[in-house]
Amino acid sequence: MRSYKFRIYPSKAQEKELRHHLWVSKELWNKLLEANKQKYSEETKFLTNGEMQEAVKGSYLYSQVAQTLSHRLHNALWRMIKLRKQGKECGFPRFKNIDRIKSLNYPQSGFSLDEKLKVTPFGELSIVKHRRINGKIRCMALKKEASGKWFAIFCVEQEENLPGENKGIKVGVDLGLMRFATLSDGAVIKNPLHLKKHEDKLALIQKRLSEKKKGSFNRKKARIHVARVFEKVVNTRTDFLHKASTLLVNSYSIIVLEKLSSREMAERQFGKQINDAGWGMFANMLAYKAESAGCHVVFVNPKDTTKECSNCRNLTKKELRERMHTCPFCGLSMDRDLNAARVILKRATDPKGRAMRQQAHSTAGTAGSNASGDVAVAMSMKEDAACFNR
């Protein structure tokens, strides 16, 4: 499955109707949530999915949009119960204000796409199709961004075409903050520092936003200004990550990364910089692009990759400020990030690294090897890539 996102331009009348549908969605969500909380307090159980589907019949919303919203709430409530049974603290889903309802979801019908997008009950919407859709459209969502822009997002089912084998070389990738990535062959991908470039401007316009009277039209305009700057940051980051990931999958047969948890790392240190770098999104892009490019993405145990020597495998402690790796055992001296990238590659491809690969696979589900032991293959590239967001 692939997703396609296109900008749409509703007329003033259509946008007014779209906003009204979002408001009705908010009211319906809150009504269903209140009914479930009331039933749970009285009987310690929720409305069944069938009862909730019956409750949304006759709604102002298109029937499938209302049913999808009901189904989402039903799933959220049961996830809450599941987490509580696991001993985790988890509260009820939140009541939503109008700013927290951003999309209308059409799971099967109610829309068609040609030169224009036809959507029940809004009629024809102008759409900018900047690329061709390959495959069969399964579902669609109309989404309003914080910047006020509207988009149509299509979920497309594509035929599985087995790609030809990528004959490129293997590469280890060390992700970082000073440099976005250092490759084991010596290549470097610079970190564009997307957010840092806009920090001064954001500080200024956010200060202006805080000075506006709540509920005023000027505050609304200032909030949209802030949202559009953040949107620009997100767009430039996404564009950079797409280009970097495409370059790698087209150039190498096996791409090896550390199986990091960027969310946990961000909670400990350098959170803003790690989130701005977009490691998790980058790993996900590599995983799904590798399928069509005929290459493999492998995730290995990240323990001590900066301490280990890529030549003799001995460990040497380093301070964060030390940018060179100098091994007291074999005398190897090189950039610490380049050394780490080569260690990462060896953990997946060097037969001597078998024990480390097996340990990584048993503890983190990272990588295994083939019968000859010379190539490590990811057991599930997408599942491993998801670890970056945990």
Coordinates of C-alpha atoms in Angstrom, one line a residue:
M1 CA 0.0 0.0 0.0
R2 CA 1.2 3.5 -0.8
S3 CA -0.2 6.9 0.1
Y4 CA -0.5 9.9 -2.2
K5 CA -1.1 13.4 -0.9
F6 CA -2.4 16.2 -3.2
R7 CA -3.3 19.8 -2.5
I8 CA -7.0 20.7 -3.0
Y9 CA -8.6 24.1 -3.5
P10 CA -12.2 24.2 -2.3
S11 CA -14.3 27.2 -3.1
K12 CA -15.4 29.5 -0.3
A13 CA -18.8 27.7 -0.1
Q14 CA -17.1 24.3 -0.2
E15 CA -14.6 25.2 2.5
K16 CA -17.5 26.5 4.7
E17 CA -19.2 23.1 4.3
L18 CA -16.0 21.2 5.0
R19 CA -15.4 23.1 8.2
H20 CA -19.0 22.4 9.2
H21 CA -18.5 18.7 8.7
L22 CA -15.4 18.8 10.9
W23 CA -17.5 20.6 13.6
V24 CA -20.2 17.9 13.3
S25 CA -17.5 15.2 13.5
K26 CA -16.2 16.8 16.7
E27 CA -19.7 16.9 18.2
L28 CA -20.4 13.3 17.2
W29 CA -17.1 12.1 18.7
N30 CA -17.8 13.8 22.0
K31 CA -21.4 12.6 22.1
L32 CA -20.3 8.9 21.6
L33 CA -17.4 9.3 24.1
E34 CA -19.8 10.7 26.8
A35 CA -22.3 7.8 26.2
N36 CA -19.5 5.3 26.6
K37 CA -18.1 6.9 29.7
Q38 CA -21.6 6.9 31.2
K39 CA -22.2 3.2 30.4
Y40 CA -18.8 2.3 31.7
S41 CA -19.4 4.1 35.0
E42 CA -22.8 2.3 35.4
E43 CA -22.0 -1.2 34.0
T44 CA -18.2 -1.3 33.6
K45 CA -18.5 -2.0 29.9
F46 CA -18.8 0.0 26.7
L47 CA -21.3 0.3 23.9
T48 CA -20.8 -2.5 21.4
N49 CA -19.5 -1.6 17.9
G50 CA -23.0 -2.3 16.6
E51 CA -24.6 0.0 19.1
M52 CA -22.2 2.8 18.2
Q53 CA -22.8 2.2 14.5
E54 CA -26.6 2.4 15.1
A55 CA -26.1 5.7 17.1
V56 CA -24.5 7.5 14.2
K57 CA -27.2 6.6 11.7
G58 CA -29.0 9.7 10.4
S59 CA -26.0 11.9 11.1
Y60 CA -25.4 15.0 9.0
L61 CA -22.1 13.4 7.9
Y62 CA -21.8 11.0 4.9
S63 CA -22.6 7.6 6.3
Q64 CA -19.2 6.0 5.9
V65 CA -17.4 9.0 7.4
A66 CA -19.6 8.8 10.5
Q67 CA -19.1 5.0 10.7
T68 CA -15.3 5.4 10.5
L69 CA -15.3 7.9 13.3
S70 CA -17.4 5.6 15.4
H71 CA -15.0 2.7 14.7
R72 CA -12.0 4.8 15.6
L73 CA -13.5 5.6 19.0
H74 CA -14.4 2.0 19.6
N75 CA -10.8 0.9 18.8
A76 CA -9.4 3.6 21.1
L77 CA -11.6 2.4 24.0
W78 CA -10.5 -1.2 23.6
R79 CA -6.9 -0.3 23.3
M80 CA -7.3 1.5 26.7
I81 CA -8.8 -1.7 28.3
K82 CA -6.0 -3.8 26.8
L83 CA -3.3 -1.5 28.2
R84 CA -4.9 -1.4 31.6
K85 CA -5.0 -5.3 31.7
Q86 CA -1.2 -5.1 31.0
G87 CA -0.8 -3.0 34.2
K88 CA -0.2 0.3 32.3
E89 CA -1.8 3.6 33.3
C90 CA -4.1 4.7 30.5
G91 CA -7.0 7.2 30.6
F92 CA -10.1 7.5 28.4
P93 CA -9.7 9.1 25.0
R94 CA -10.0 12.9 25.2
F95 CA -13.0 15.0 24.3
K96 CA -12.0 17.0 21.2
N97 CA -12.3 20.6 20.3
I98 CA -12.5 21.8 16.7
D99 CA -8.7 22.1 16.4
R100 CA -8.3 18.3 17.2
I101 CA -10.6 17.1 14.4
K102 CA -8.6 17.5 11.2
S103 CA -9.9 15.0 8.7
L104 CA -12.9 13.3 7.1
N105 CA -12.2 9.7 6.2
Y106 CA -13.8 7.8 3.3
P107 CA -12.9 4.1 3.6
Q108 CA -14.6 2.7 0.5
S109 CA -17.0 5.0 -1.4
G110 CA -18.3 8.5 -1.6
F111 CA -15.5 9.8 -3.9
S112 CA -14.1 9.5 -7.4
L113 CA -10.9 11.0 -8.9
D114 CA -10.6 12.2 -12.5
E115 CA -9.5 15.7 -13.6
K116 CA -11.3 16.9 -10.5
L117 CA -12.0 15.2 -7.2
K118 CA -15.7 14.4 -6.7
V119 CA -16.7 13.9 -3.0
T120 CA -20.1 13.4 -1.4
P121 CA -21.6 15.9 -0.4
F122 CA -19.1 18.6 -1.5
G123 CA -19.2 18.1 -5.3
E124 CA -16.2 18.7 -7.5
L125 CA -13.0 19.9 -5.7
S126 CA -10.1 21.4 -7.6
I127 CA -7.0 19.2 -7.1
V128 CA -3.4 19.5 -8.1
K129 CA -2.2 16.0 -9.2
H130 CA 1.5 16.6 -9.3
R131 CA 2.2 12.9 -10.0
R132 CA 0.5 9.9 -11.4
I133 CA -1.3 7.4 -9.1
N134 CA -0.1 3.8 -9.8
G135 CA -2.5 1.3 -8.5
K136 CA -6.1 1.0 -7.2
I137 CA -7.4 3.6 -4.8
R138 CA -8.8 2.0 -1.7
C139 CA -9.6 4.9 0.6
M140 CA -9.4 8.6 0.8
A141 CA -9.2 11.3 3.5
L142 CA -9.8 15.1 3.3
K143 CA -7.4 16.8 5.7
K144 CA -7.1 20.4 6.9
E145 CA -3.6 21.3 8.1
A146 CA -3.0 23.9 10.8
S147 CA -1.8 26.3 8.1
G148 CA -5.4 26.3 6.7
K149 CA -4.5 24.3 3.6
W150 CA -6.6 21.4 2.5
F151 CA -5.3 18.1 1.1
A152 CA -6.7 14.9 -0.2
I153 CA -4.8 11.7 0.9
F154 CA -5.3 8.5 -1.1
C155 CA -4.4 5.0 0.1
V156 CA -3.4 3.0 -3.0
E157 CA -3.0 -0.7 -3.4
Q158 CA -0.2 -1.6 -5.9
E159 CA 0.7 -4.8 -7.6
E160 CA 3.7 -6.5 -6.1
N161 CA 6.4 -6.5 -8.8
L162 CA 9.5 -8.3 -7.8
P163 CA 12.4 -5.9 -8.4
G164 CA 15.7 -7.0 -10.0
E165 CA 18.5 -7.6 -7.6
N166 CA 20.6 -4.5 -6.7
K167 CA 24.2 -5.3 -7.6
G168 CA 25.6 -2.4 -5.7
I169 CA 28.0 -2.6 -2.7
K170 CA 27.2 -2.9 1.0
V171 CA 27.3 0.1 3.2
G172 CA 27.1 0.9 6.9
V173 CA 25.4 4.1 8.0
D174 CA 26.1 6.0 11.2
L175 CA 23.4 8.5 11.9
G176 CA 24.4 11.6 13.8
L177 CA 23.7 15.3 14.6
M178 CA 26.8 17.1 13.5
R179 CA 26.5 15.2 10.2
F180 CA 23.2 13.6 9.3
A181 CA 24.9 10.4 8.2
T182 CA 28.4 9.1 7.7
L183 CA 28.8 6.1 5.4
S184 CA 31.4 3.3 5.7
D185 CA 32.8 4.2 2.3
G186 CA 33.7 7.7 3.5
A187 CA 30.8 9.6 2.0
V188 CA 29.1 12.1 4.3
I189 CA 25.5 13.5 4.2
K190 CA 25.4 16.9 5.8
N191 CA 22.7 17.8 8.4
P192 CA 20.7 20.7 7.0
L193 CA 19.5 21.7 10.5
H194 CA 16.0 22.5 9.2
L195 CA 14.5 23.8 12.4
K196 CA 17.6 25.8 13.4
K197 CA 17.4 27.9 10.2
H198 CA 13.9 29.1 11.2
E199 CA 14.4 29.4 15.0
D200 CA 14.8 33.2 15.1
K201 CA 11.8 33.8 12.9
L202 CA 9.7 31.3 14.9
A203 CA 10.7 33.0 18.2
L204 CA 9.6 36.4 16.8
I205 CA 6.3 35.3 15.4
Q206 CA 5.4 33.1 18.4
K207 CA 6.1 36.1 20.7
R208 CA 3.7 38.2 18.5
L209 CA 1.2 35.4 18.8
S210 CA 1.3 35.4 22.6
E211 CA 0.6 39.2 22.6
K212 CA -2.6 38.8 20.6
K213 CA -5.9 38.7 22.5
K214 CA -7.4 35.2 22.7
G215 CA -10.3 34.7 20.4
S216 CA -9.5 37.7 18.2
F217 CA -9.1 37.6 14.5
N218 CA -5.5 38.9 14.7
R219 CA -4.6 36.0 17.0
K220 CA -6.1 33.6 14.4
K221 CA -3.9 35.2 11.7
A222 CA -0.8 35.0 13.9
R223 CA -1.5 31.3 14.7
I224 CA -1.8 30.5 11.0
H225 CA 1.5 32.4 10.3
V226 CA 3.3 30.2 12.9
A227 CA 1.7 27.0 11.5
R228 CA 2.9 27.9 8.0
V229 CA 6.5 28.3 9.1
F230 CA 6.4 25.0 10.9
E231 CA 4.8 23.5 7.8
K232 CA 7.8 24.8 5.7
V233 CA 10.2 23.1 8.2
V234 CA 8.4 19.8 7.9
N235 CA 8.2 20.0 4.1
T236 CA 12.0 20.8 3.7
R237 CA 12.9 18.0 6.1
T238 CA 10.6 15.5 4.3
D239 CA 12.1 16.5 0.9
F240 CA 15.6 16.1 2.2
L241 CA 14.9 12.7 3.7
H242 CA 13.2 11.5 0.5
K243 CA 16.3 12.5 -1.6
A244 CA 18.8 11.0 0.9
S245 CA 16.9 7.7 1.2
T246 CA 16.4 7.4 -2.6
L247 CA 20.1 8.0 -3.2
L248 CA 21.1 5.2 -0.8
V249 CA 18.6 2.5 -2.0
N250 CA 19.7 3.2 -5.6
S251 CA 23.4 3.1 -4.8
Y252 CA 23.8 0.1 -2.4
S253 CA 22.7 -3.5 -2.3
I254 CA 22.7 -3.7 1.6
I255 CA 22.2 -0.8 3.9
V256 CA 23.1 -1.4 7.5
L257 CA 22.0 0.9 10.4
E258 CA 21.9 0.8 14.2
K259 CA 18.5 -0.2 15.6
L260 CA 18.1 3.0 17.7
S261 CA 15.1 4.2 19.6
S262 CA 15.0 7.9 18.7
R263 CA 12.1 8.6 21.0
E264 CA 13.9 7.3 24.1
M265 CA 17.1 9.1 23.0
A266 CA 15.2 12.3 22.6
E267 CA 13.8 12.1 26.1
R268 CA 17.3 11.8 27.5
Q269 CA 19.5 14.3 25.6
F270 CA 19.5 16.5 22.5
G271 CA 15.8 15.9 22.0
K272 CA 15.2 18.9 19.7
Q273 CA 18.1 18.1 17.5
I274 CA 17.2 14.4 17.3
N275 CA 13.6 15.1 16.4
D276 CA 14.7 17.7 13.8
A277 CA 17.0 15.2 12.2
G278 CA 14.1 12.8 11.5
W279 CA 15.9 9.5 12.0
G280 CA 12.7 7.6 12.4
M281 CA 11.2 8.9 9.2
F282 CA 14.4 8.2 7.4
A283 CA 14.5 4.6 8.5
N284 CA 10.9 4.1 7.5
M285 CA 11.6 5.6 4.0
L286 CA 14.6 3.3 3.5
A287 CA 12.5 0.3 4.5
Y288 CA 9.7 0.7 2.1
K289 CA 11.9 2.1 -0.8
A290 CA 14.2 -0.9 -0.5
E291 CA 11.4 -3.2 -1.4
S292 CA 11.1 -1.7 -4.9
A293 CA 14.8 -1.0 -5.3
G294 CA 15.8 -4.6 -4.8
C295 CA 18.1 -4.0 -1.8
H296 CA 18.0 -4.9 1.9
V297 CA 17.9 -2.7 4.9
V298 CA 19.5 -4.3 8.0
F299 CA 19.3 -3.1 11.6
V300 CA 22.0 -4.2 14.0
N301 CA 22.6 -4.0 17.8
P302 CA 23.8 -0.4 18.5
K303 CA 25.7 -1.3 21.7
D304 CA 29.3 0.1 21.7
T305 CA 29.5 1.0 18.0
T306 CA 31.3 4.2 18.9
K307 CA 33.7 2.4 21.3
E308 CA 34.6 -0.6 19.1
C309 CA 37.5 -0.5 16.7
S310 CA 36.6 -1.4 13.2
N311 CA 40.0 -3.0 12.7
C312 CA 40.7 -5.1 15.8
R313 CA 37.2 -5.1 17.5
N314 CA 38.6 -3.9 20.8
L315 CA 36.7 -1.3 22.8
T316 CA 38.0 2.2 23.7
K317 CA 36.1 4.7 25.7
K318 CA 35.6 8.1 24.2
E319 CA 34.2 11.5 25.4
L320 CA 31.5 13.0 23.2
R321 CA 33.9 15.9 22.3
E322 CA 36.5 13.5 20.9
R323 CA 36.0 13.4 17.1
M324 CA 38.8 11.0 16.3
H325 CA 39.0 7.3 17.0
T326 CA 42.5 6.3 18.0
C327 CA 42.9 2.6 19.0
P328 CA 45.6 1.9 21.6
F329 CA 45.6 -1.8 20.6
C330 CA 46.2 -1.7 16.8
G331 CA 47.0 2.0 16.3
L332 CA 44.1 2.7 13.9
S333 CA 43.3 6.4 13.7
M334 CA 40.3 7.8 11.8
D335 CA 37.2 9.9 12.2
R336 CA 35.0 8.4 14.9
D337 CA 31.8 8.5 12.8
L338 CA 33.6 6.7 9.9
N339 CA 34.9 4.1 12.3
A340 CA 31.4 3.6 13.8
A341 CA 29.9 3.2 10.3
R342 CA 32.4 0.5 9.5
V343 CA 31.7 -1.2 12.8
I344 CA 28.0 -1.2 11.9
L345 CA 28.7 -2.7 8.5
K346 CA 30.9 -5.4 9.9
R347 CA 28.2 -6.4 12.4
A348 CA 26.0 -7.4 9.5
T349 CA 28.5 -8.7 7.0
D350 CA 31.6 -10.0 8.7
P351 CA 31.6 -13.7 9.6
K352 CA 33.5 -12.8 12.7
G353 CA 30.5 -10.8 13.8
R354 CA 28.2 -13.8 13.9
A355 CA 27.9 -13.8 17.7
M356 CA 27.0 -10.1 17.8
R357 CA 24.4 -10.7 15.0
Q358 CA 22.8 -13.6 16.8
Q359 CA 22.7 -11.6 20.0
A360 CA 21.1 -8.7 18.2
H361 CA 18.6 -11.0 16.6
S362 CA 17.6 -12.7 19.9
T363 CA 17.3 -9.5 21.9
A364 CA 16.1 -6.9 19.4
G365 CA 15.0 -8.8 16.3
T366 CA 17.6 -7.0 14.3
A367 CA 19.4 -9.2 11.8
G368 CA 20.2 -12.7 10.8
S369 CA 22.5 -14.3 8.3
N370 CA 22.2 -16.6 5.3
A371 CA 23.7 -20.1 5.2
S372 CA 27.1 -18.9 4.1
G373 CA 27.2 -16.3 6.8
D374 CA 28.4 -13.5 4.5
V375 CA 25.2 -11.5 4.1
A376 CA 22.9 -10.3 6.8
V377 CA 19.2 -9.9 5.8
A378 CA 16.6 -8.0 7.7
M379 CA 13.8 -10.3 9.0
S380 CA 11.3 -7.5 8.7
M381 CA 12.6 -4.2 7.5
K382 CA 9.4 -2.3 8.2
E383 CA 9.0 -3.6 11.7
D384 CA 12.7 -2.8 12.5
A385 CA 12.4 0.6 11.0
A386 CA 9.4 1.3 13.3
C387 CA 11.7 1.0 16.3
F388 CA 13.1 4.4 15.6
N389 CA 9.7 5.9 16.6
R390 CA 9.4 4.0 19.9

